[in-house]
């Protein structure tokens, strides 16, 4: 049996649709991050972009996201060496580190909801940036990348 594309191809060899399908829809990359300038360590907060709908984990401005949010994450295979700052459940980071996809990944389950059922998404979680002053983000740190 032929291995699935994410096992037999490198990130650079994937087609655009294969690349897109790696995203599990967790929305954790829509969280604001803080970087320790001395160590370079990256910390995630539970404060998310104003355009994220946490009722369904969808971006409400997906087609215009680069215009609306200049720092919105746009991943490319060429950046793979920088993926250490992504959530440790993110397929792009996992594959860049030579690790397998988790059993709940939609590519394995065939069900887009499996990421929510496994409780690794932002569904129903977090707080919008419209509700928290930027100087208070430090109080909202939830994990280190
Ligand atoms: S963290 Fe990774 S898997 Fe989750 S939404 Fe962002 S790019 Fe997709
Ligand atoms: S613009 Fe959309 S995809 Fe980008 S960070 Fe905000 S909610 Fe996430």
mmCIF file of C-alpha atoms and ligand atoms in Angstrom:
data_model
loop_
_atom_site.group_PDB
_atom_site.id
_atom_site.type_symbol
_atom_site.label_atom_id
_atom_site.label_comp_id
_atom_site.label_asym_id
_atom_site.label_seq_id
_atom_site.Cartn_x
_atom_site.Cartn_y
_atom_site.Cartn_z
ATOM 1 C CA UNK A 1 0.000 0.000 0.000
ATOM 2 C CA UNK A 2 1.311 3.489 -0.842
ATOM 3 C CA UNK A 3 2.180 5.622 2.141
ATOM 4 C CA UNK A 4 0.152 8.816 2.569
ATOM 5 C CA UNK A 5 1.692 11.965 1.093
ATOM 6 C CA UNK A 6 2.801 13.400 4.420
ATOM 7 C CA UNK A 7 4.933 10.316 5.005
ATOM 8 C CA UNK A 8 6.458 9.965 1.553
ATOM 9 C CA UNK A 9 6.938 13.631 0.595
ATOM 10 C CA UNK A 10 9.042 16.359 2.105
ATOM 11 C CA UNK A 11 7.290 19.637 2.951
ATOM 12 C CA UNK A 12 8.866 21.158 -0.161
ATOM 13 C CA UNK A 13 7.518 18.362 -2.407
ATOM 14 C CA UNK A 14 3.879 18.787 -1.368
ATOM 15 C CA UNK A 15 1.318 20.331 -3.704
ATOM 16 C CA UNK A 16 -0.435 23.515 -2.500
ATOM 17 C CA UNK A 17 -3.592 21.528 -1.635
ATOM 18 C CA UNK A 18 -1.607 18.893 0.270
ATOM 19 C CA UNK A 19 0.184 21.686 2.136
ATOM 20 C CA UNK A 20 -3.131 23.336 3.048
ATOM 21 C CA UNK A 21 -4.630 20.048 4.200
ATOM 22 C CA UNK A 22 -1.920 19.696 6.862
ATOM 23 C CA UNK A 23 -3.620 22.453 8.852
ATOM 24 C CA UNK A 24 -5.868 20.779 11.427
ATOM 25 C CA UNK A 25 -7.901 23.952 12.039
ATOM 26 C CA UNK A 26 -6.936 24.242 15.707
ATOM 27 C CA UNK A 27 -6.560 28.055 15.365
ATOM 28 C CA UNK A 28 -3.832 28.126 18.000
ATOM 29 C CA UNK A 29 -1.601 30.143 15.666
ATOM 30 C CA UNK A 30 -4.224 32.941 15.972
ATOM 31 C CA UNK A 31 -3.144 33.412 19.594
ATOM 32 C CA UNK A 32 -0.844 36.292 20.456
ATOM 33 C CA UNK A 33 2.683 35.355 21.412
ATOM 34 C CA UNK A 34 5.311 37.130 23.478
ATOM 35 C CA UNK A 35 9.034 36.726 22.905
ATOM 36 C CA UNK A 36 11.647 36.961 25.631
ATOM 37 C CA UNK A 37 14.173 39.302 24.042
ATOM 38 C CA UNK A 38 17.038 37.872 26.097
ATOM 39 C CA UNK A 39 16.477 34.163 25.462
ATOM 40 C CA UNK A 40 14.403 34.179 22.277
ATOM 41 C CA UNK A 41 11.853 31.947 24.036
ATOM 42 C CA UNK A 42 8.317 32.281 22.718
ATOM 43 C CA UNK A 43 5.303 32.244 25.032
ATOM 44 C CA UNK A 44 1.704 31.780 23.952
ATOM 45 C CA UNK A 45 -1.076 33.764 25.565
ATOM 46 C CA UNK A 46 -4.777 32.892 25.558
ATOM 47 C CA UNK A 47 -5.468 36.211 23.800
ATOM 48 C CA UNK A 48 -6.567 35.658 20.218
ATOM 49 C CA UNK A 49 -6.929 37.784 17.125
ATOM 50 C CA UNK A 50 -10.131 39.821 16.966
ATOM 51 C CA UNK A 51 -11.114 38.097 13.719
ATOM 52 C CA UNK A 52 -11.196 34.583 15.136
ATOM 53 C CA UNK A 53 -14.622 33.111 15.813
ATOM 54 C CA UNK A 54 -14.020 30.652 18.655
ATOM 55 C CA UNK A 55 -17.504 29.207 18.253
ATOM 56 C CA UNK A 56 -16.246 27.390 15.164
ATOM 57 C CA UNK A 57 -12.475 28.144 15.097
ATOM 58 C CA UNK A 58 -12.854 29.945 11.768
ATOM 59 C CA UNK A 59 -11.218 33.154 10.624
ATOM 60 C CA UNK A 60 -13.945 35.678 9.805
ATOM 61 C CA UNK A 61 -11.758 37.524 7.269
ATOM 62 C CA UNK A 62 -9.921 34.593 5.718
ATOM 63 C CA UNK A 63 -9.686 35.999 2.182
ATOM 64 C CA UNK A 64 -8.496 39.424 3.385
ATOM 65 C CA UNK A 65 -6.490 38.262 6.390
ATOM 66 C CA UNK A 66 -3.144 39.481 5.094
ATOM 67 C CA UNK A 67 -4.544 42.978 4.567
ATOM 68 C CA UNK A 68 -6.482 43.063 7.835
ATOM 69 C CA UNK A 69 -3.743 41.556 10.001
ATOM 70 C CA UNK A 70 -0.232 42.108 8.599
ATOM 71 C CA UNK A 71 1.311 39.720 11.164
ATOM 72 C CA UNK A 72 -1.218 36.962 10.376
ATOM 73 C CA UNK A 73 0.639 33.690 10.067
ATOM 74 C CA UNK A 74 1.212 32.511 6.499
ATOM 75 C CA UNK A 75 3.297 29.365 6.510
ATOM 76 C CA UNK A 76 5.499 28.248 3.624
ATOM 77 C CA UNK A 77 7.803 25.214 3.329
ATOM 78 C CA UNK A 78 10.809 27.544 3.070
ATOM 79 C CA UNK A 79 10.207 28.663 6.676
ATOM 80 C CA UNK A 80 10.250 25.109 8.070
ATOM 81 C CA UNK A 81 13.443 25.751 10.057
ATOM 82 C CA UNK A 82 11.507 28.415 12.020
ATOM 83 C CA UNK A 83 8.476 26.243 12.909
ATOM 84 C CA UNK A 84 9.765 25.617 16.464
ATOM 85 C CA UNK A 85 7.556 28.512 17.623
ATOM 86 C CA UNK A 86 4.349 26.872 16.357
ATOM 87 C CA UNK A 87 2.153 24.922 18.825
ATOM 88 C CA UNK A 88 3.638 21.475 19.488
ATOM 89 C CA UNK A 89 0.470 19.878 18.073
ATOM 90 C CA UNK A 90 0.756 21.724 14.737
ATOM 91 C CA UNK A 91 1.294 19.377 11.786
ATOM 92 C CA UNK A 92 3.710 21.778 10.099
ATOM 93 C CA UNK A 93 5.953 21.793 13.155
ATOM 94 C CA UNK A 94 5.594 18.045 13.742
ATOM 95 C CA UNK A 95 6.572 17.142 10.179
ATOM 96 C CA UNK A 96 9.387 19.720 10.145
ATOM 97 C CA UNK A 97 10.743 17.968 13.267
ATOM 98 C CA UNK A 98 10.434 14.528 11.650
ATOM 99 C CA UNK A 99 7.537 13.484 13.904
ATOM 100 C CA UNK A 100 4.300 11.696 12.872
ATOM 101 C CA UNK A 101 0.866 13.280 12.738
ATOM 102 C CA UNK A 102 -1.224 12.670 15.865
ATOM 103 C CA UNK A 103 -4.005 10.080 15.725
ATOM 104 C CA UNK A 104 -6.687 12.790 15.976
ATOM 105 C CA UNK A 105 -5.458 14.701 12.920
ATOM 106 C CA UNK A 106 -8.266 15.178 10.365
ATOM 107 C CA UNK A 107 -6.087 13.681 7.613
ATOM 108 C CA UNK A 108 -6.011 10.451 9.612
ATOM 109 C CA UNK A 109 -9.557 10.447 11.004
ATOM 110 C CA UNK A 110 -11.212 11.838 7.860
ATOM 111 C CA UNK A 111 -13.243 14.085 10.157
ATOM 112 C CA UNK A 112 -12.571 17.842 10.443
ATOM 113 C CA UNK A 113 -14.152 17.810 13.904
ATOM 114 C CA UNK A 114 -11.678 15.341 15.365
ATOM 115 C CA UNK A 115 -9.324 18.187 16.330
ATOM 116 C CA UNK A 116 -12.109 19.652 18.462
ATOM 117 C CA UNK A 117 -13.157 16.288 19.867
ATOM 118 C CA UNK A 118 -9.547 15.724 20.963
ATOM 119 C CA UNK A 119 -9.711 19.087 22.745
ATOM 120 C CA UNK A 120 -6.594 20.477 21.095
ATOM 121 C CA UNK A 121 -8.274 23.405 19.355
ATOM 122 C CA UNK A 122 -9.369 26.846 20.522
ATOM 123 C CA UNK A 123 -13.028 25.942 20.205
ATOM 124 C CA UNK A 124 -14.842 27.824 22.945
ATOM 125 C CA UNK A 125 -11.570 28.998 24.511
ATOM 126 C CA UNK A 126 -9.434 32.101 24.816
ATOM 127 C CA UNK A 127 -10.237 35.781 25.008
ATOM 128 C CA UNK A 128 -10.347 38.302 22.173
ATOM 129 C CA UNK A 129 -7.649 40.969 21.881
ATOM 130 C CA UNK A 130 -10.505 43.471 21.979
ATOM 131 C CA UNK A 131 -11.003 42.530 25.654
ATOM 132 C CA UNK A 132 -7.417 42.729 26.936
ATOM 133 C CA UNK A 133 -4.938 45.604 26.924
ATOM 134 C CA UNK A 134 -1.667 44.667 25.269
ATOM 135 C CA UNK A 135 0.308 45.567 28.410
ATOM 136 C CA UNK A 136 -1.676 42.848 30.248
ATOM 137 C CA UNK A 137 -0.921 40.043 27.784
ATOM 138 C CA UNK A 138 1.873 38.820 30.027
ATOM 139 C CA UNK A 139 -0.774 37.862 32.590
ATOM 140 C CA UNK A 140 -2.383 35.652 29.948
ATOM 141 C CA UNK A 141 0.590 33.413 29.152
ATOM 142 C CA UNK A 142 -0.551 29.782 28.941
ATOM 143 C CA UNK A 143 2.430 27.865 27.560
ATOM 144 C CA UNK A 144 5.973 28.092 26.215
ATOM 145 C CA UNK A 145 6.500 27.114 22.576
HETATM 146 S S1 LIG B 1 -1.390 25.903 14.650
HETATM 147 FE FE1 LIG B 1 -0.905 24.806 12.780
HETATM 148 S S2 LIG B 1 -2.526 23.288 12.562
HETATM 149 FE FE2 LIG B 1 -3.264 24.828 14.028
HETATM 150 S S3 LIG B 1 -4.415 26.297 12.792
HETATM 151 FE FE3 LIG B 1 -2.299 27.052 12.945
HETATM 152 S S4 LIG B 1 -1.260 26.254 11.117
HETATM 153 FE FE4 LIG B 1 -3.157 25.081 11.380
HETATM 154 S S1 LIG B 2 -6.673 37.187 10.560
HETATM 155 FE FE1 LIG B 2 -7.731 35.240 10.778
HETATM 156 S S2 LIG B 2 -6.169 33.653 10.411
HETATM 157 FE FE2 LIG B 2 -5.102 35.621 10.821
HETATM 158 S S3 LIG B 2 -4.673 35.598 13.035
HETATM 159 FE FE3 LIG B 2 -6.624 36.654 12.727
HETATM 160 S S4 LIG B 2 -8.210 35.055 12.949
HETATM 161 FE FE4 LIG B 2 -6.244 34.027 12.644
#
